[in-house]
Short mmCIF file of C-alpha atoms and ligand atoms in Angstrom, two decimals:
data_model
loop_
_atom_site.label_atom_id
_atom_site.label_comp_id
_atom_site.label_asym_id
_atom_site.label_seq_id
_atom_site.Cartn_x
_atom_site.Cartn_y
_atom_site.Cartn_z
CA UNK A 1 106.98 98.80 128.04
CA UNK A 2 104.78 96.19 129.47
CA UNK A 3 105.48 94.39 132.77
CA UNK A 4 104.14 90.79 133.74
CA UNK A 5 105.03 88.45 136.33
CA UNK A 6 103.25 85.03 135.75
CA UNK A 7 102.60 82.16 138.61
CA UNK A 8 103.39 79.57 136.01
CA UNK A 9 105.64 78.61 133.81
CA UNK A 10 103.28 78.13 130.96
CA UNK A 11 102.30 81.64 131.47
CA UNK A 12 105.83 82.99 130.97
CA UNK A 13 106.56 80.91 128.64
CA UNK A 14 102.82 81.84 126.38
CA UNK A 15 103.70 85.55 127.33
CA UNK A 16 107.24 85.15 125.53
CA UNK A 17 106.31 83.18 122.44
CA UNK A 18 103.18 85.34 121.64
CA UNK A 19 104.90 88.97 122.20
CA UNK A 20 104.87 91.27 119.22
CA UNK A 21 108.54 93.02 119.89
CA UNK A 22 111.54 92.59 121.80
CA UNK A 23 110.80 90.23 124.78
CA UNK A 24 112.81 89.62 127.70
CA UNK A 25 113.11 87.62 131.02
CA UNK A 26 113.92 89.63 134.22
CA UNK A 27 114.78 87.44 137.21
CA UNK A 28 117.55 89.38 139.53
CA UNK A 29 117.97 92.27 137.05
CA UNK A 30 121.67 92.90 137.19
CA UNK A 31 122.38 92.61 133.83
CA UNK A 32 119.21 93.06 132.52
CA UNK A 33 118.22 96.24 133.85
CA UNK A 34 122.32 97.54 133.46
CA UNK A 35 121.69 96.80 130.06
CA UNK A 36 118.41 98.93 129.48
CA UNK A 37 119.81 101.85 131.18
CA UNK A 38 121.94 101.89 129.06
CA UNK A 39 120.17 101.78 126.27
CA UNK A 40 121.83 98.42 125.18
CA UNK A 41 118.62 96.61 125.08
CA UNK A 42 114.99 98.16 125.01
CA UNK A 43 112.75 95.30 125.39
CA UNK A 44 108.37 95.87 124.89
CA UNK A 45 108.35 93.03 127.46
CA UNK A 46 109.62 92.25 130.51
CA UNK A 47 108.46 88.54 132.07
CA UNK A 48 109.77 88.43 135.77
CA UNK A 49 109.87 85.11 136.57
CA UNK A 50 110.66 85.28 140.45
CA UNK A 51 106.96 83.78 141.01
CA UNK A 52 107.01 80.99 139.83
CA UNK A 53 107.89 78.15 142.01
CA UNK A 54 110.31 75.61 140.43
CA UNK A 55 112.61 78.93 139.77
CA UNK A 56 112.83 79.52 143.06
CA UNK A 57 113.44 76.54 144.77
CA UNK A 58 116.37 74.25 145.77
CA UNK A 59 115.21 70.72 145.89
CA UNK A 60 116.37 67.46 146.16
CA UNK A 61 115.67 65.00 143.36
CA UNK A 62 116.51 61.42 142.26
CA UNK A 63 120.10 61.92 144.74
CA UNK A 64 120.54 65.26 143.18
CA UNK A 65 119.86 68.73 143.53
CA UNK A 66 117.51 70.62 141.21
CA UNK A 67 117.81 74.64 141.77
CA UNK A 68 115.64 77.04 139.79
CA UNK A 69 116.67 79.32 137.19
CA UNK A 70 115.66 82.70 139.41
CA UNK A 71 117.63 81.40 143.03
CA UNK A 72 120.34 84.19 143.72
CA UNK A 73 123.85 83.27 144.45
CA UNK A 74 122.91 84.32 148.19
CA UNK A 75 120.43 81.67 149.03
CA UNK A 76 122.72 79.19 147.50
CA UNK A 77 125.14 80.20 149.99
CA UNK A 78 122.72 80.29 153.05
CA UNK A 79 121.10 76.76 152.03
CA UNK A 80 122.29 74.36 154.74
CA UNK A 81 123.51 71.04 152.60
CA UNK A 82 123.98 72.24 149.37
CA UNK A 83 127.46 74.18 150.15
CA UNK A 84 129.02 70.69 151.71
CA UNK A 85 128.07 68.83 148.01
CA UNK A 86 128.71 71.21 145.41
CA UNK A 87 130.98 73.75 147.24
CA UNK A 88 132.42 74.70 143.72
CA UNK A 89 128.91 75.68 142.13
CA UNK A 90 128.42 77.66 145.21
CA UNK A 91 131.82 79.70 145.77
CA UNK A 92 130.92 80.92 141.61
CA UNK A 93 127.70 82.06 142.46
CA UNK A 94 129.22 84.18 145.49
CA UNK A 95 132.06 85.30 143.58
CA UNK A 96 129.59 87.09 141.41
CA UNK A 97 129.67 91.19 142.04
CA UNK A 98 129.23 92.49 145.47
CA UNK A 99 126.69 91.19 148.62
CA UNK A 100 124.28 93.63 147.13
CA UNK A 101 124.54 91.61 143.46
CA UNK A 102 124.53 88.34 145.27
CA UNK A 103 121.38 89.15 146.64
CA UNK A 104 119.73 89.46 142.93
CA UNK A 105 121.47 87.87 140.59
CA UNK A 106 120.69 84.37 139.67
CA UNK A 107 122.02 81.25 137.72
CA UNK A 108 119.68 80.84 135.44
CA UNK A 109 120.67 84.89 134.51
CA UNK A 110 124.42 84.52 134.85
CA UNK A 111 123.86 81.77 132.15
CA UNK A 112 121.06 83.29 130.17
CA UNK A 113 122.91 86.92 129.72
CA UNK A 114 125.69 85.19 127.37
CA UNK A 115 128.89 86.21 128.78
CA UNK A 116 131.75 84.31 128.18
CA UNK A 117 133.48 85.69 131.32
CA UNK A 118 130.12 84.25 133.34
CA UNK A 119 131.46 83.34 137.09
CA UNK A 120 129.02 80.70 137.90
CA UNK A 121 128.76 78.96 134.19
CA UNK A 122 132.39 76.70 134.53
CA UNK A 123 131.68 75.08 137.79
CA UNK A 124 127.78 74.52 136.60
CA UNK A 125 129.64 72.65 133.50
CA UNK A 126 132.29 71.13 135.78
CA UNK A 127 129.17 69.49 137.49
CA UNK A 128 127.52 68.34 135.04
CA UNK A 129 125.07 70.20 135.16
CA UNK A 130 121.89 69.81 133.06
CA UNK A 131 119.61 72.92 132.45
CA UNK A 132 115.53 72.31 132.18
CA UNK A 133 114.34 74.14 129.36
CA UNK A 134 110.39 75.52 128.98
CA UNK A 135 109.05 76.75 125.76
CA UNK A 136 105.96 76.29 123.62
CA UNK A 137 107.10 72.79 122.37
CA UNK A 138 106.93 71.51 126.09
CA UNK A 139 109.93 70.88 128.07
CA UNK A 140 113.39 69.48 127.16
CA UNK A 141 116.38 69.02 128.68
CA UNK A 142 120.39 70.94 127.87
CA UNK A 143 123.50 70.14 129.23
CA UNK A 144 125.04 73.83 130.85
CA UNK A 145 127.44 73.60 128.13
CA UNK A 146 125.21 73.53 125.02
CA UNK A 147 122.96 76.42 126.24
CA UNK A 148 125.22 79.23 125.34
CA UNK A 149 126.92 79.06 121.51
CA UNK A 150 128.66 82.36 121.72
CA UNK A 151 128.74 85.92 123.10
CA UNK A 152 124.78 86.94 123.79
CA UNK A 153 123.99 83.76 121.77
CA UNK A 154 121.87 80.88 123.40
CA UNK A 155 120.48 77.99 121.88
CA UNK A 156 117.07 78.50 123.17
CA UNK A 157 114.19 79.30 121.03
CA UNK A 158 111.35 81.76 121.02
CA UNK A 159 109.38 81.80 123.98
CA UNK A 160 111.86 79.32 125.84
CA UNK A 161 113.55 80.06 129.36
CA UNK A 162 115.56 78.02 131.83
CA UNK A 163 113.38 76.95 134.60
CA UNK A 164 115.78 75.09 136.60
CA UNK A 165 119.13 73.05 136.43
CA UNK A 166 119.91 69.67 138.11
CA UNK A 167 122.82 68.93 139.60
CA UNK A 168 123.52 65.07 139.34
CA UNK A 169 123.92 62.91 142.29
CA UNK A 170 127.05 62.38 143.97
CA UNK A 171 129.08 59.31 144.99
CA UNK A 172 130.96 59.25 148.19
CA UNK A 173 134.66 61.11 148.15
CA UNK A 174 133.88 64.05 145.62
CA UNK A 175 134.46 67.60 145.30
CA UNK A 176 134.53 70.81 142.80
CA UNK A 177 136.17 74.18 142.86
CA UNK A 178 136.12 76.83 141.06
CA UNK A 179 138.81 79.84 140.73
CA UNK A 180 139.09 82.89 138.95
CA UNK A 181 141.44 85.84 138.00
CA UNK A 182 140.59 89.25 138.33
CA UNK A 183 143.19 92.13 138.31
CA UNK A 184 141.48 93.09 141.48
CA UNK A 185 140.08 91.24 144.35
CA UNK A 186 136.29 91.75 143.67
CA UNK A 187 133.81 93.59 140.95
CA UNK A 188 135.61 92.33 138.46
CA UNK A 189 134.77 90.69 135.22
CA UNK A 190 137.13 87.29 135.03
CA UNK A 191 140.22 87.65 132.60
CA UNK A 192 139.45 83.57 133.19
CA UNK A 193 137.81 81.26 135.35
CA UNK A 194 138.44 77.28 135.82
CA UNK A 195 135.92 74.77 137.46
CA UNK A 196 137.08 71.56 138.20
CA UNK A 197 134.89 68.62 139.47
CA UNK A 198 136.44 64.83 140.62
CA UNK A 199 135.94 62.04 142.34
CA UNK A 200 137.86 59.18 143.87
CA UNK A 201 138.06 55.98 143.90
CA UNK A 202 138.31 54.18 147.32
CA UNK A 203 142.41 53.97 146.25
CA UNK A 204 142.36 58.10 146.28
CA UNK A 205 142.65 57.59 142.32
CA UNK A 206 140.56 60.40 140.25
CA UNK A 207 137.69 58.30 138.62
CA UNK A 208 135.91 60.60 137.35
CA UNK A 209 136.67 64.22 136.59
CA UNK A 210 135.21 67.56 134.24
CA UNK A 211 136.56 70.83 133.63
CA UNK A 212 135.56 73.52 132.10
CA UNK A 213 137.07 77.02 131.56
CA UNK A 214 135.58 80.59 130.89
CA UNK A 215 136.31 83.69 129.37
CA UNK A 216 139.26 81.73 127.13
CA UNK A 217 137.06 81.39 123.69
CA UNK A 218 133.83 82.44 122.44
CA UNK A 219 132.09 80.32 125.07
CA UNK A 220 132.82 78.62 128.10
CA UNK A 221 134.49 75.70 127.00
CA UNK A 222 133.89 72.13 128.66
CA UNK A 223 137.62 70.43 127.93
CA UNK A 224 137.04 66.66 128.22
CA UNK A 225 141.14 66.36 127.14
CA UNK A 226 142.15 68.23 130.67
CA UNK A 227 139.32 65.56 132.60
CA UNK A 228 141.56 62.92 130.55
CA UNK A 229 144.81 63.67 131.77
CA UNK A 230 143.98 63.95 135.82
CA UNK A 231 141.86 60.15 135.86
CA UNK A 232 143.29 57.07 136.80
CA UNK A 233 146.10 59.39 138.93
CA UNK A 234 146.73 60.62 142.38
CA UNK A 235 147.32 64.30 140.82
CA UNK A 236 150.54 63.79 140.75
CA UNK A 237 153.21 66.02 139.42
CA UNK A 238 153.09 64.14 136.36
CA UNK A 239 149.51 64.65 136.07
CA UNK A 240 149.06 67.94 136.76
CA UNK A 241 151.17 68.67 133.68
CA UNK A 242 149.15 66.77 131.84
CA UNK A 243 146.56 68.75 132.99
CA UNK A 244 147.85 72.07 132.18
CA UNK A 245 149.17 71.17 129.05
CA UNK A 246 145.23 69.85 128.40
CA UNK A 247 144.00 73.28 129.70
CA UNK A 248 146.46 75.33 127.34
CA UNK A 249 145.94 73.64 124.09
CA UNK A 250 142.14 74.49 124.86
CA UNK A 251 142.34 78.10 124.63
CA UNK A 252 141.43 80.23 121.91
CA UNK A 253 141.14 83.68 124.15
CA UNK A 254 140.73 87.11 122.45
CA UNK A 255 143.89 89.64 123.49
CA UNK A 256 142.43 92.13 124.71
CA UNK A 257 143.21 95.08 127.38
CA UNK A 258 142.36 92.77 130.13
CA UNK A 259 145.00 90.24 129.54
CA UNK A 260 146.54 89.37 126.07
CA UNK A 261 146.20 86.04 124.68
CA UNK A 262 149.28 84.27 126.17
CA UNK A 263 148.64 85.72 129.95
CA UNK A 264 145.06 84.34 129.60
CA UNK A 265 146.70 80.69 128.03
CA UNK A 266 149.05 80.52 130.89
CA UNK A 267 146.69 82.05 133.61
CA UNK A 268 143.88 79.01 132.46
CA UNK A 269 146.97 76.55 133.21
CA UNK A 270 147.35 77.22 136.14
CA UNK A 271 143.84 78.07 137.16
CA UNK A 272 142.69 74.84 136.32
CA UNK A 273 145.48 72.91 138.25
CA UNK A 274 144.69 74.93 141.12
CA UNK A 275 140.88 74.30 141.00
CA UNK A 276 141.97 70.65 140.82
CA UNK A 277 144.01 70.55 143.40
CA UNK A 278 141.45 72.15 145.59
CA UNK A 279 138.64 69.74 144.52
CA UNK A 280 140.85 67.09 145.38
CA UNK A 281 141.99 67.88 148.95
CA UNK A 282 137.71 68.58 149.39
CA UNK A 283 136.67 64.98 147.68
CA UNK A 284 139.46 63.56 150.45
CA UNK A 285 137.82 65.08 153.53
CA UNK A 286 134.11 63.97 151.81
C1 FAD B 301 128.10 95.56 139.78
C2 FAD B 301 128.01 94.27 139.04
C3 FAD B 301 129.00 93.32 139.21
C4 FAD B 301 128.93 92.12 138.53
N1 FAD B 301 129.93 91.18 138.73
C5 FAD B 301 129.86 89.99 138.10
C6 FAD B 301 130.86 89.00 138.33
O1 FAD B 301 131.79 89.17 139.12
N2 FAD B 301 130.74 87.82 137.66
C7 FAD B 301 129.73 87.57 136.79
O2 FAD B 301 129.67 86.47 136.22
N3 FAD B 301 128.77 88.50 136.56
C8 FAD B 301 128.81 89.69 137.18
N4 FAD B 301 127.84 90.63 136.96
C9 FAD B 301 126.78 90.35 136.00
C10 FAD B 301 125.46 89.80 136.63
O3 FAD B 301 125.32 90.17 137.98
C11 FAD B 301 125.38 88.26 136.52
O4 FAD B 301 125.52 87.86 135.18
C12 FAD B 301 124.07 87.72 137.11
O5 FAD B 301 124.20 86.36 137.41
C13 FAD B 301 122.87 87.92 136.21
O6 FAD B 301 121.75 87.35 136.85
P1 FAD B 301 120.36 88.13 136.97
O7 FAD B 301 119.43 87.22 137.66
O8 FAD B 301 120.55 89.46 137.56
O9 FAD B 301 120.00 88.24 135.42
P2 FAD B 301 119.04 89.27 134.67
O10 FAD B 301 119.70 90.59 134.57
O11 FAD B 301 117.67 89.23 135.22
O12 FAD B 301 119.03 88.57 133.23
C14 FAD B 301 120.19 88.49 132.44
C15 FAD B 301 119.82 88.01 131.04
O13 FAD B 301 119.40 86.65 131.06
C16 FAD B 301 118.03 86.54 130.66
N5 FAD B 301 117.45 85.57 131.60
C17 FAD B 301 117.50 85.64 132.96
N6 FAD B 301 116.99 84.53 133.50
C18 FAD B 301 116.59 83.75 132.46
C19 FAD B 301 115.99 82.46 132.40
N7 FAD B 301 115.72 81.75 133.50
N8 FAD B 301 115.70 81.93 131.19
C20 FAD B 301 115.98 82.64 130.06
N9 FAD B 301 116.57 83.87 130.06
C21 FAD B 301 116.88 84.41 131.26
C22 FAD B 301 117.45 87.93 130.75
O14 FAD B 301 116.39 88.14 129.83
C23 FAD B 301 118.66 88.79 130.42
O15 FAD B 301 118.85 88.85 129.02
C24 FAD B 301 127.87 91.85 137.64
C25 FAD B 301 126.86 92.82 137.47
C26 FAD B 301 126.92 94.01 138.17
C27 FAD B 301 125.83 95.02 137.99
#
């Protein structure tokens, strides 16, 4: 197996799309390396990616906030303005493993590794987020929620990785959240997950909203119906229902021995209202 860790992207990126065999990026490893241990994956290749620069850093661009593929849920938490804009993007990241796994693994991993159950991938797709793809045909762009088309299936072609992901800019009074279940309170894969991101209007009325939900279908779905049925309200009663009736008629979950299909339906209910409702009390206080 050989090992390379390019200072560019264009090297990564020539490294991938010439390779002979099985090729693979390594940026934290927690999957990755999991994976080859256990013989799941046995790659000729391995491009680390953790030198080059745009992967690794959290900058601010055009009123947003570009943050590379290869930055680990940890420095996401420890960077001093990003937690007050996208708290929700943030709390997904750190609900990922233990400290010791927030210290490696990344978004652009956590995306790239094609789980449905991925922590960090609803809230990215709640914002809005937009990934920025590298590959031998130059760079392109990919909303969060077009990357991934099913379990260990990404839409990105030979020789292409995620270099970064921008996070659009945000207008006064918003917020995002994002909530899980696990049958345990940590080290847990999600039975689901529900990001939620809104913002108001100077009224308190939701003008804007997106939510997404994970580990209910194939992929983590983006549900523009549920974003419907929470705008032009207060999140009212009424509302909410809306919402969770939006959220339910979304699902199409396996049944499985971590929750059958109707626990996960009604769990993604009332997830997502709760994700809402937290966004909401955050966008008032922003
Ligand atoms: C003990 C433990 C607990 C865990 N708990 C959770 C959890 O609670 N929630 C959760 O969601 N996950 C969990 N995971 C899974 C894992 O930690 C996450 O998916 C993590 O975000 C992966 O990131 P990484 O940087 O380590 O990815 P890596 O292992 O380096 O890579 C994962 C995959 O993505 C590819 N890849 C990585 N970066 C890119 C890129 N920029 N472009 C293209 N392809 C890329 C790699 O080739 C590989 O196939 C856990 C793992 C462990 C070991």
């Amino acid at each position: 197996m050989r090992y390379e860790a390019p200072e560019s992207l264009e090297g990564a990126v020539a490294l991938l799309a010439g390779a002979k065999g099985e090729a693979r990026v390594l940026a934290g490893g927690t999957d990755l390396l999991v994976q080859m241990r256990a013989d799941v994956v046995d790659p000729d290749l391995i491009v680390d990616i953790k030198r080059i620069p745009e992967t690794r850093a959290v900058t601010e661009e055009k009123g947003g906030w570009r943050i590379g593929a290869a930055v680990t849920g940890a420095e996401l938490k420890e960077h001093p303005r990003l937690k007050k804009v996208w708290p929700g993007v943030i709390e997904a990241a750190n609900l990922i493993g233990s400290t010791q796994v927030q210290g490696r693994a990344t978004l652009g991993g956590n995306l790239c590794n094609g789980s449905p159950a991925a922590d960090s991938v609803p809230a990215l797709i709640a914002a809005g987020a937009v990934a920025s793809l590298v590959g031998p045909g130059g760079r392109r762009d990919l909303p969060v929620e077009d990357v991934m088309l099913g379990p260990r299936k990404l839409a990105l072609q030979k020789g292409e990785i995620v270099a970064s992901f921008l996070l659009p800019p945000r207008p006064p009074r918003s917020s995002d959240a994002y909530l899980r279940f696990i049958p345990r309170t940590e080290m847990d894969i999600a039975v689901v997950g529900a990001g939620v991101s809104l913002s108001l209007d100077a009224n308190s009325v939701i003008s804007a909203a997106r939510v997404s939900l994970g580990a209910v279908a194939a992929r983590v779905l983006l549900v523009p119906e549920a974003a419907q049925a929470i705008i032009g309200s207060r999140l009212d009663k009424p509302a909410q229902d809306r919402l969770e009736a939006a959220a339910r008629a979304a699902c199409r979950p396996i049944d499985d021995k971590r929750g059958t299909t109707e626990f996960r339906i009604d769990v993604a209910a009332v997830l997502a209202r709760r994700s809402a409702l937290i966004a909401l009390d955050r966008a008032r206080s922003n």
